[in-house]
XYZ file of C-alpha atoms in Angstrom:
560
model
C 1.472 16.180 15.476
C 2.156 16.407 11.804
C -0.346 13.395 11.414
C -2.866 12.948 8.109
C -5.957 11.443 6.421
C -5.808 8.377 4.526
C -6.654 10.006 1.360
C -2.733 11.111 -0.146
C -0.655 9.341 1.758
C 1.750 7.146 -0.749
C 2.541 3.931 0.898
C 4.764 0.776 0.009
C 1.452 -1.643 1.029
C -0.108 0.262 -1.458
C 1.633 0.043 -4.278
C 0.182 -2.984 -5.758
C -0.211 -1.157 -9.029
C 3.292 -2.407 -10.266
C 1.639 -6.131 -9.905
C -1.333 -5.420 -11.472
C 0.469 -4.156 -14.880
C 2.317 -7.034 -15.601
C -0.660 -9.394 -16.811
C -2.736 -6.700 -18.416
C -0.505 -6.048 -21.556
C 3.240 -7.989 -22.540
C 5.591 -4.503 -22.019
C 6.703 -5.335 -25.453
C 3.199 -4.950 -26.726
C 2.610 -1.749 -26.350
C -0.407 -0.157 -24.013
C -3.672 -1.148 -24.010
C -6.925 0.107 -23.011
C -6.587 3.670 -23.035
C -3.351 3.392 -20.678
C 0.275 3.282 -21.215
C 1.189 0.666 -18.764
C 4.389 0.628 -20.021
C 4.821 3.993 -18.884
C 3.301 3.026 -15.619
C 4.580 0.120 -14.598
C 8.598 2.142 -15.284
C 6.902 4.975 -12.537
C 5.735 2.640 -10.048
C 9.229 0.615 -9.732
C 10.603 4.349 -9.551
C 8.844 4.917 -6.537
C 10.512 2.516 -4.904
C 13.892 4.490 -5.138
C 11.964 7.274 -3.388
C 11.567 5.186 -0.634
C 15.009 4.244 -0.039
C 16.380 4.673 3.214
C 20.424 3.869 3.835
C 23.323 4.558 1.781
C 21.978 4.652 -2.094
C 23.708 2.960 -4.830
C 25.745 5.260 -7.525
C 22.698 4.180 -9.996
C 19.881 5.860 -7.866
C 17.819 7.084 -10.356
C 15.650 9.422 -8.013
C 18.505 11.772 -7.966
C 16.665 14.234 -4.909
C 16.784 11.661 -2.259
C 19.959 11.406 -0.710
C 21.979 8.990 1.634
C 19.850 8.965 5.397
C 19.426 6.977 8.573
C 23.522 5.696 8.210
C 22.929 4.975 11.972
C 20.044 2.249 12.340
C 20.769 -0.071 14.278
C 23.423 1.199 16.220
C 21.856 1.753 19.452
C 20.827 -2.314 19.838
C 24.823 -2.856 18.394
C 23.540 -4.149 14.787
C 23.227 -2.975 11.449
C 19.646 -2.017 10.628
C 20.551 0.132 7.196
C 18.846 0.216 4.524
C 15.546 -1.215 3.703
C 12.540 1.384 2.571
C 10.608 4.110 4.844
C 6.748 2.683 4.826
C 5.282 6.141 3.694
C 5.130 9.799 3.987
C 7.380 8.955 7.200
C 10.790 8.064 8.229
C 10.166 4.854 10.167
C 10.727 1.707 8.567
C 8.351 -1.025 9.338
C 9.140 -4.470 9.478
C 5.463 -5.603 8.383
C 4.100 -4.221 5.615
C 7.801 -4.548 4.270
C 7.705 -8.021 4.096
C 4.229 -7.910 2.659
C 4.947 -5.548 -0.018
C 8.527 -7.853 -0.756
C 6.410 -11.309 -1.331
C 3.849 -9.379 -3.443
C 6.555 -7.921 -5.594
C 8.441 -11.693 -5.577
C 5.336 -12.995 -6.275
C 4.882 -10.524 -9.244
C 7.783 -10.979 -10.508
C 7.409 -14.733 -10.495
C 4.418 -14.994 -12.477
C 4.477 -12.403 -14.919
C 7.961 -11.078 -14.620
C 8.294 -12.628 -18.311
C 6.045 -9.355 -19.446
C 8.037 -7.180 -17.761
C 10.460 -6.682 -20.608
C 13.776 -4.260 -19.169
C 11.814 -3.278 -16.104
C 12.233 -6.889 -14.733
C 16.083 -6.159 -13.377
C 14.641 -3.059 -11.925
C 11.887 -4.868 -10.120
C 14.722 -7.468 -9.040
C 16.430 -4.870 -7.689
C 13.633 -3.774 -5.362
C 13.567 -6.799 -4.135
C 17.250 -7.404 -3.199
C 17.048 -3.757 -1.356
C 14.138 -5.305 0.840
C 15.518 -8.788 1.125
C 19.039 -7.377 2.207
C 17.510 -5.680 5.135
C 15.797 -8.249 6.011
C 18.907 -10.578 5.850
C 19.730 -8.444 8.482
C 17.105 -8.422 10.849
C 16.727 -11.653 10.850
C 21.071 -12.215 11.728
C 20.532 -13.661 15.203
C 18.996 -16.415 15.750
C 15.840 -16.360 17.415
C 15.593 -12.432 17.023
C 13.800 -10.371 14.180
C 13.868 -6.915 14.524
C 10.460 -5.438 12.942
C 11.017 -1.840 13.103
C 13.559 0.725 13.266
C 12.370 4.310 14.542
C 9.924 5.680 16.976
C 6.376 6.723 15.431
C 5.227 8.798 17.527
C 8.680 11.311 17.691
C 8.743 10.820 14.007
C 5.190 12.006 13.365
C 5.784 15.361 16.019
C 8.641 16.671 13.326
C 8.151 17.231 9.826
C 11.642 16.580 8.362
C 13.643 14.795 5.193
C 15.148 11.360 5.944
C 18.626 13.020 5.395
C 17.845 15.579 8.375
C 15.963 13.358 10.503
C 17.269 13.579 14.726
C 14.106 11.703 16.139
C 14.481 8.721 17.951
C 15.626 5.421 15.889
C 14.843 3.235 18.246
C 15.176 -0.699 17.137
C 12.582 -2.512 18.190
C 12.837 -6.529 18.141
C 10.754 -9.937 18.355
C 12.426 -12.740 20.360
C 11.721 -15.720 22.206
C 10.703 -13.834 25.359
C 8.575 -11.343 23.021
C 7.012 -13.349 20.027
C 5.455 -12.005 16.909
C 4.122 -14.571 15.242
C 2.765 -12.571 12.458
C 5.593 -10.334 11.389
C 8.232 -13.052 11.754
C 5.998 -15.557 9.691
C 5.620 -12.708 6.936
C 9.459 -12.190 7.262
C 9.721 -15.740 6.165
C 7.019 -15.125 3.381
C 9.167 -12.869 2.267
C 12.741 -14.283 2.075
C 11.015 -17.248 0.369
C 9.384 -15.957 -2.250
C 12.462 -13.939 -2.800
C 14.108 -17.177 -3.045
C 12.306 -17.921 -6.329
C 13.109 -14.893 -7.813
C 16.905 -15.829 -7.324
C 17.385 -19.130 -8.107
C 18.334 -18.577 -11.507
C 20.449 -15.764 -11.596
C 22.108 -15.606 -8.133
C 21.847 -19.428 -6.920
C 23.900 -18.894 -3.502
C 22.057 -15.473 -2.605
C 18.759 -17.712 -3.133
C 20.251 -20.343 -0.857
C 20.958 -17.980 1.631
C 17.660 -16.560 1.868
C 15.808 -19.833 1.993
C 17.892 -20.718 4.787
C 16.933 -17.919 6.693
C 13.762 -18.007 5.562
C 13.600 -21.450 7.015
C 14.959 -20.411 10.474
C 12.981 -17.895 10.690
C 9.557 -19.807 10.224
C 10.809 -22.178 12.614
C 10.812 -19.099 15.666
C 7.654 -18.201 14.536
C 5.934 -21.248 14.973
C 7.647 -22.379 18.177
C 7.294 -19.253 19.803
C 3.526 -18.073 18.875
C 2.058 -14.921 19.591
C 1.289 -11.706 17.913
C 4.289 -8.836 17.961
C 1.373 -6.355 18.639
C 1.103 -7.743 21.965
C 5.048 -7.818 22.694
C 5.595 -4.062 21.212
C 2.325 -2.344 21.612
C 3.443 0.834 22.373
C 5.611 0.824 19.451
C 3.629 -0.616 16.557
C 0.204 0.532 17.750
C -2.076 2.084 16.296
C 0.306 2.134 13.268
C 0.464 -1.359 12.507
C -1.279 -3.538 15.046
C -2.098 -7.022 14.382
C -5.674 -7.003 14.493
C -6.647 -10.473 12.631
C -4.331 -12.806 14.596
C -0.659 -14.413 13.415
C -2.386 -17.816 12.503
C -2.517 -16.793 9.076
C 0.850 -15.588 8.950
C 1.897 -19.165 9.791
C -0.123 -20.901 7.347
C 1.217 -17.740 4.681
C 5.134 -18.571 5.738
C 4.123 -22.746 5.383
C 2.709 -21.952 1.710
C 5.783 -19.849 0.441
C 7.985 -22.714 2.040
C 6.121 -25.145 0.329
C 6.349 -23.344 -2.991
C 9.827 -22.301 -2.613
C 11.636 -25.822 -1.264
C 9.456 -28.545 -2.372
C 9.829 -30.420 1.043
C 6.779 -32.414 2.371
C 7.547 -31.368 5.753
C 5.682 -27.985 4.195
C 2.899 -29.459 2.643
C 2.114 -31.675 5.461
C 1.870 -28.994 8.440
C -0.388 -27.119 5.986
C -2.809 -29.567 5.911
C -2.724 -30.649 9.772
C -3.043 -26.828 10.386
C -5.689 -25.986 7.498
C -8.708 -26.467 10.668
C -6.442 -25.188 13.660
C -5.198 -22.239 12.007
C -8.354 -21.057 10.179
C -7.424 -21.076 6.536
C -10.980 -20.369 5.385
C -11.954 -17.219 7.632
C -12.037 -13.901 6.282
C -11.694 -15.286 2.714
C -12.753 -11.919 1.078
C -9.934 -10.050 3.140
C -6.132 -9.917 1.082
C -3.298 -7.193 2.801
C -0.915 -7.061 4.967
C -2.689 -7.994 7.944
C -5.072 -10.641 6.615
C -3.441 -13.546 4.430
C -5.987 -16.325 3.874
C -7.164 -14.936 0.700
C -3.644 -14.988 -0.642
C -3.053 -18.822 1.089
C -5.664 -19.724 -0.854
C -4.902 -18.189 -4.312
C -1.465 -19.216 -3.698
C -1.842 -23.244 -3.285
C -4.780 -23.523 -6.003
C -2.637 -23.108 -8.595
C -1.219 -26.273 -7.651
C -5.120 -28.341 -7.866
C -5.626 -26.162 -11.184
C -2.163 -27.427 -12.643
C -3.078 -31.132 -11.388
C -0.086 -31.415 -8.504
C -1.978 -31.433 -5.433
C -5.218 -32.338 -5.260
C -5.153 -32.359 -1.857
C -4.687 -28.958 -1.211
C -8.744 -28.827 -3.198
C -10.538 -27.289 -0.012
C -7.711 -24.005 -0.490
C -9.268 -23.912 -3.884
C -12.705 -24.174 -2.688
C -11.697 -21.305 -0.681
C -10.735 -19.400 -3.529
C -13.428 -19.845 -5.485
C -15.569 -18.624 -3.043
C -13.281 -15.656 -2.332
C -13.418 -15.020 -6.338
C -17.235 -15.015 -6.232
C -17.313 -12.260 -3.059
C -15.322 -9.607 -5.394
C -17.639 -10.137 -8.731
C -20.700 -7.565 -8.414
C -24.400 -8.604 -9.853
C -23.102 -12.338 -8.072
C -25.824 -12.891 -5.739
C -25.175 -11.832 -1.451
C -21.385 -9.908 -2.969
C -18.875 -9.184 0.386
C -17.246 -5.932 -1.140
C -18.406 -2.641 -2.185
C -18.045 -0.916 -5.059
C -18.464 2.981 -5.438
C -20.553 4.341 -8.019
C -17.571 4.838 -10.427
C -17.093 0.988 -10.169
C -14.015 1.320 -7.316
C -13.699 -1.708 -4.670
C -14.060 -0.193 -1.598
C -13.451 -1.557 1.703
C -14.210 0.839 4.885
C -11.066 1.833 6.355
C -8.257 4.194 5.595
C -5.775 3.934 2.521
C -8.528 1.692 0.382
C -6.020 1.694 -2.047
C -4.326 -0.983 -0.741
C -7.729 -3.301 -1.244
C -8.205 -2.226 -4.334
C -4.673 -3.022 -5.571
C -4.166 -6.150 -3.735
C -7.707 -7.842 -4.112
C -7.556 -7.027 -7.625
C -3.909 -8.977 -8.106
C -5.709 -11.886 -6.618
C -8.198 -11.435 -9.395
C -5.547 -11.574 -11.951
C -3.545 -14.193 -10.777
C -6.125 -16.469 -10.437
C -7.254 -15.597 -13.716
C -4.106 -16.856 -14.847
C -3.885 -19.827 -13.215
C -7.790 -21.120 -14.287
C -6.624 -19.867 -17.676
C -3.881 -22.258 -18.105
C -6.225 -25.185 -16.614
C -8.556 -24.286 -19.066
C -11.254 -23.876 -15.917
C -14.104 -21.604 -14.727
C -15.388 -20.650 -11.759
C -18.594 -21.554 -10.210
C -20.695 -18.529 -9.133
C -24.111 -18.764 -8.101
C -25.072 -21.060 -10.625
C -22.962 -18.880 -13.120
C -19.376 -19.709 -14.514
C -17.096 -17.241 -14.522
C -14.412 -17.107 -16.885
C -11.231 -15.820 -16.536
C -11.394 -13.020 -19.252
C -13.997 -11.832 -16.360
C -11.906 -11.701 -13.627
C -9.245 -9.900 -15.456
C -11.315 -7.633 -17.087
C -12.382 -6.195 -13.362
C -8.970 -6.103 -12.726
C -8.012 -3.790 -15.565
C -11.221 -2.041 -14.434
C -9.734 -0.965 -11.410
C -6.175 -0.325 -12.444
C -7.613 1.936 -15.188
C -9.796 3.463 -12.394
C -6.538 4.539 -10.785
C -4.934 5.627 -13.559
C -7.573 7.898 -14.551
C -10.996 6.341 -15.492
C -12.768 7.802 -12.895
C -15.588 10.343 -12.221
C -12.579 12.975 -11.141
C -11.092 11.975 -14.153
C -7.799 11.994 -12.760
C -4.412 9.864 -12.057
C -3.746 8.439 -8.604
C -0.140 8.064 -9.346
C 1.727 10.620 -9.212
C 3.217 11.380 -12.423
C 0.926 9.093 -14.691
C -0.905 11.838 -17.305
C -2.146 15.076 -16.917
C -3.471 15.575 -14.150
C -2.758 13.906 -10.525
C -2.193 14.678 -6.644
C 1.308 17.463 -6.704
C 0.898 17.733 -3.083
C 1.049 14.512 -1.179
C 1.677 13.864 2.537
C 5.241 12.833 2.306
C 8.629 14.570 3.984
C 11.328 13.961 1.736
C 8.572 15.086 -1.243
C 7.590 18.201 0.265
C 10.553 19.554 1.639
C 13.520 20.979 -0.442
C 15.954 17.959 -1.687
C 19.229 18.246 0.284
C 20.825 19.555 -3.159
C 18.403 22.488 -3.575
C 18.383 23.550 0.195
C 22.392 21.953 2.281
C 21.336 23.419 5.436
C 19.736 21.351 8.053
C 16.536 21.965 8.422
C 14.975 20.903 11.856
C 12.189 18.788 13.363
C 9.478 21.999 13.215
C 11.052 24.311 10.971
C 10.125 22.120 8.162
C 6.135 22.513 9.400
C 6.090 25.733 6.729
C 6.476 23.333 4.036
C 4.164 21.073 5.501
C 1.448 24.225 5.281
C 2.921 25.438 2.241
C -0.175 25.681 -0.273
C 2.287 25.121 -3.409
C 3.021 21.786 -5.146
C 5.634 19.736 -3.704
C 9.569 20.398 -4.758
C 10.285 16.637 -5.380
C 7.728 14.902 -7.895
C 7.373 11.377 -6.103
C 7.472 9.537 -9.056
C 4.871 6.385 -8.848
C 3.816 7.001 -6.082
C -0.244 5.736 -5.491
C -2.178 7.683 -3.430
C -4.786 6.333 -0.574
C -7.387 7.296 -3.254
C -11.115 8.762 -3.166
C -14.176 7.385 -0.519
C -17.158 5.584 -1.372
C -18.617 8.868 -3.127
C -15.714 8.641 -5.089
C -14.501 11.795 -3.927
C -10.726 12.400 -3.577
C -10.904 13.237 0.580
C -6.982 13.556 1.607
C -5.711 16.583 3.554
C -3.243 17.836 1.266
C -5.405 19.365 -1.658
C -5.001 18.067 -5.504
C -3.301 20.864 -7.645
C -4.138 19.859 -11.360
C -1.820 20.389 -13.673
C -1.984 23.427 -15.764
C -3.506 22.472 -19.270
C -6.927 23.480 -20.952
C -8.426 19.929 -20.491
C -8.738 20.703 -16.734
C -10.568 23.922 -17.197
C -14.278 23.025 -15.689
C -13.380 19.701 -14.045
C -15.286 18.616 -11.057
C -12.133 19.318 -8.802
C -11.250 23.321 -8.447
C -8.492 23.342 -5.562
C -6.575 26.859 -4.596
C -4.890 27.975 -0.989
C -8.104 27.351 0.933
C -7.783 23.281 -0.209
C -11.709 23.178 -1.707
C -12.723 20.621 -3.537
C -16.061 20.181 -5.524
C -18.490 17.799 -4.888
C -21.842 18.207 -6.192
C -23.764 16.848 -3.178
C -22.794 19.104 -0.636
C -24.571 21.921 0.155
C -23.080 24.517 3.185
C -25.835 26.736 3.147
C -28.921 25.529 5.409
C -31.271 23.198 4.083
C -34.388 25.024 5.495
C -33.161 28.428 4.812
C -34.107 28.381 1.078
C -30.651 29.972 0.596
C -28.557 28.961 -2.478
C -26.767 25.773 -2.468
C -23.308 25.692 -3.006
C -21.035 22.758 -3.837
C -17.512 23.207 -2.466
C -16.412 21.371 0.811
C -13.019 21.825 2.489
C -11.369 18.875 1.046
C -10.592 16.866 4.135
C -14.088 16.426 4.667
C -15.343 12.761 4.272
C -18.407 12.358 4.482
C -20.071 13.904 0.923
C -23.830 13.690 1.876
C -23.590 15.895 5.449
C -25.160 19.681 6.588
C -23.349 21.948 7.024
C -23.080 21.915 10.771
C -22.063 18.070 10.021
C -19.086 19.841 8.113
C -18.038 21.740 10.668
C -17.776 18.962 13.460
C -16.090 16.923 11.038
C -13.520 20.280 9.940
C -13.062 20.698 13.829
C -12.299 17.504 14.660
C -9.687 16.812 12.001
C -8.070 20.296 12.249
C -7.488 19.139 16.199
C -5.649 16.176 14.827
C -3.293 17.853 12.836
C -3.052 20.650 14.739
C -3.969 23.490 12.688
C -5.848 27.031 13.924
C -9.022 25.679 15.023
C -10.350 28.643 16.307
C -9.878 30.723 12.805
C -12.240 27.781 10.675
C -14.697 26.805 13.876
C -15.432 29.975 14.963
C -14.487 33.570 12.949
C -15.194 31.869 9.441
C -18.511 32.434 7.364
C -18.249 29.738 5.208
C -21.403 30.487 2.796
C -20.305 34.356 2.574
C -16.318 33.340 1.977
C -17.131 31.321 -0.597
C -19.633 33.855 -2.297
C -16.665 35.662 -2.854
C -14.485 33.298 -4.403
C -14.350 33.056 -8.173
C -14.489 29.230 -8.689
């Protein structure tokens, strides 16, 4: 199975870093900090493109990815084209799709004004989201929420444009409910709405509407689609924190995007029921009630709705779990001052937590308020100056002292889990290439053919130490001469902590781990479990590492 680690796998939920840029310096500014987020913010929207599946538009500007999946739908006798593949895969899913299209509405809603020409590219990526999801959501009471079998996809190792696995549509529906997913959908088509209203009046009609509808399902017919489709959407993306959230998520966007008390007043008879205060330190795709909260207190900080003032007890509170030397903090930082939340792809924490941070500092900046902390107040120059902490930590202030977007300076991931990236474009290499054949590329120790532009890796562990299967090939410049990272065909990576040699031999310590080792403090027989197990995931030669390899001697020989 063609499977991988969290560490360099480029995914939509994860690509927050486009939100984060907009507050942090007007486009027409100029940089700040060190970064060009300029610069940045142009390669994350690219990514996007990347990520297109369907027929592509004549001003594609990701000119290696080609027209794929022309079919979807066909076997349920709809049209399912279009929309984006989640990551280094070819399945599209319906959840962290809608996710990733209300964070980029929301973006786009409060700081699209600094996003100077990128802002019609940005609206763009919405409309390619919303227009799929116009189209799962065409019949009434039905949503389908994914469109391709995982587990065939993840036994082949092909581009999009090849792709002859199984695309299977899988659906929600009054029989099957999906609480969650459909109540994200709705999220989603709302806060689209907004984006809209302005320039395209009737397309923002239309997706209200159906935003509307769609809400309506989900709360009549409650349950969460992990249940209904388990075999389809689990372990991938099972709903593990419950589809009350969702609801009160889809109620808030509603609220926000139609104005109409029937909104406002379910979300306070459902603030108890539905839980609106658990989890508060918790912000992603699965888990909304940090966003709920953000989300209406910008209506008690403007002075509209007091009585929404418990949500912005909530985010205070929420605000105060993320800010380290606050007294009892809920989140972790690594020593290089990373959030990190166990898991894989922590990424997607850092990036979304830290828009929270932002946006709220926004909103208390516009009030003219604080926030209470532990007998402190925090101001909003705070909370935006941990923001910029992390999204400079990504883009290269960092004990690696490299990029996690690919493309973004001099020196970031070139070989990331991700078909169409790896494999030859369709323009370099016509021929079909087949389910397996394309598992030589997938081993292939050289950078990938297609530069995934913008694309933000899973990122390093709690050591900050950059753990993902596919190794990190620096680019070649004198600057990287000596760094802490020295990757070649064997996919080593330095970390000064480990040590393969015995600790009670008195033999000399040496610092190189294979890279999709995790944990940076272990022995060395520790590093061989953990090298066994993971090479039995992916399906590698087990026997050649576990058993007939010296490690300490076949690294003496190596000139690092």
């Amino acid at each position: 199975m063609m499977s991988s680690l969290p560490g360099n796998v480029p995914e939509l939920r994860v690509l927050f870093l486009l939100l984060l840029l907009l507050p942090l310096h007007p486009i027409s500014g100029g940089g700040g900090g060190g970064h060009d987020y300029h610069t940045a913010l142009h390669l994350s929207i690219l990514f996007f493109e990347g990520q297109r599946s369907g027929r592509l538009p004549p001003d594609q500007r990701v000119r290696w990815r080609h027209d794929s999946a022309l079919h979807d739908g066909s076997t349920a006798g709809v049209d399912l084209t279009g929309g984006y593949y989640d990551a280094g895969d070819n399945v599209k899913f319906g959840f962290p799709m809608a996710f990733t299209t209300t964070m980029l509405s929301w973006s786009i809603i409060d700081f699209g004004r600094n996003m100077g020409p990128e802002l019609k590219h940005a609206v763009r990526a919405v409309k390619w989201a919303t227009d799929y999801l116009l189209k799962a959501t065409d019949i009434p009471g039905v949503v389908f929420v994914q469109v391709g079998d995982a587990l065939s996809d993840h036994n082949c190792w092909e581009r999009p444009e090849d792709m002859d696995t199984l695309r299977t549509a899988y659906k929600i529906d009054t029989s099957h409910p999906g609480s969650d997913v459909a109540g994200e959908t709705a999220s989603a088509l709302a806060a689209a709405s907004i984006v809209f209203r302005s320039s395209d009046p009737q397309y923002s009609r239309l997706l209200l509407n159906r935003a509307i509808r769609v809400f309506e399902f989900a709360d009549r017919h409650r349950g969460a689609y992990s249940s209904s489709l388990y075999r389809a959407v689990c372990p991938f993306y099972c709903d593990v924190n419950g589809y009350q959230d969702e609801l009160l998520w889809g109620a808030a966007w509603l609220h926000k995007a139609s104005r109409r008390r029937i909104y406002r007043e379910y979300i306070m008879r459902n603030e108890v029921v539905l839980h609106a205060g658990d989890t508060i330190n918790e912000f992603g795709w699965d888990n909304k009630h940090a966003g709920i909260n953000v989300l209406l207190s910008k209506e008690v900080l403007m002075g509209k709705a007091d009585y929404f003032g418990s949500f912005k007890q909530n985010a205070d509170g929420f605000i105060c779990s993320l800010l380290p030397g606050i007294s009892h903090p809920q989140v972790q930082y690594s020593p290089g001052g990373l959030i990190f939340k166990a898991g894989g792809s922590n990424m997607q924490h850092v990036t979304s937590l830290s828009f929270l941070l932002l946006a709220y500092s926004s909103y208390l900046s516009h009030a003219n308020k604080v926030v209470p902390c532990g007998g402190k107040s925090v101001s909003p120059a705070l909370l935006k100056q941990l923001a910029k902490r992390q999204v400079n930590y990504i883009l290269g202030d960092n004990p690696l002292r490299m990029s996690y977007m690919v493309g973004y300076g001099a020196r970031y991931p070139q070989r990331i889990h991700h078909r169409a990236s790896s494999l030859p474009s369709v323009q370099a290499h016509p021929a079909h290439i087949g389910c397996k054949a394309g598992s030589r590329y997938y081993l292939s120790p050289n950078p990938n053919p297609n530069l995934l532009i913008g694309a933000v890796v899973g990122g390093p562990n709690v050591t900050d130490c950059f753990s993902g299967f596919q190794a990190l090939f620096p680019r070649v410049g004198a600057h990287n001469v000596h760094q802490r990272t020295a990757c070649g065909p064997a996919r080593f990576l330095f970390s000064p902590s480990l040590n393969l040699a015995s600790e009670s031999s008195g033999a000399q310590k040496w610092s190189p781990c294979l890279i999709i080792v995790k944990d940076s403090n272990c022995s060395q027989r520790r590093i061989l479990e953990v090298c066994i197990v993971y090479l039995e995931d992916i399906g590698l030669f087990l026997f050649v590492f576990g058993v007939f390899f010296d490690y300490k001697n076949w690294i003496e020989t190596k000139n690092f």
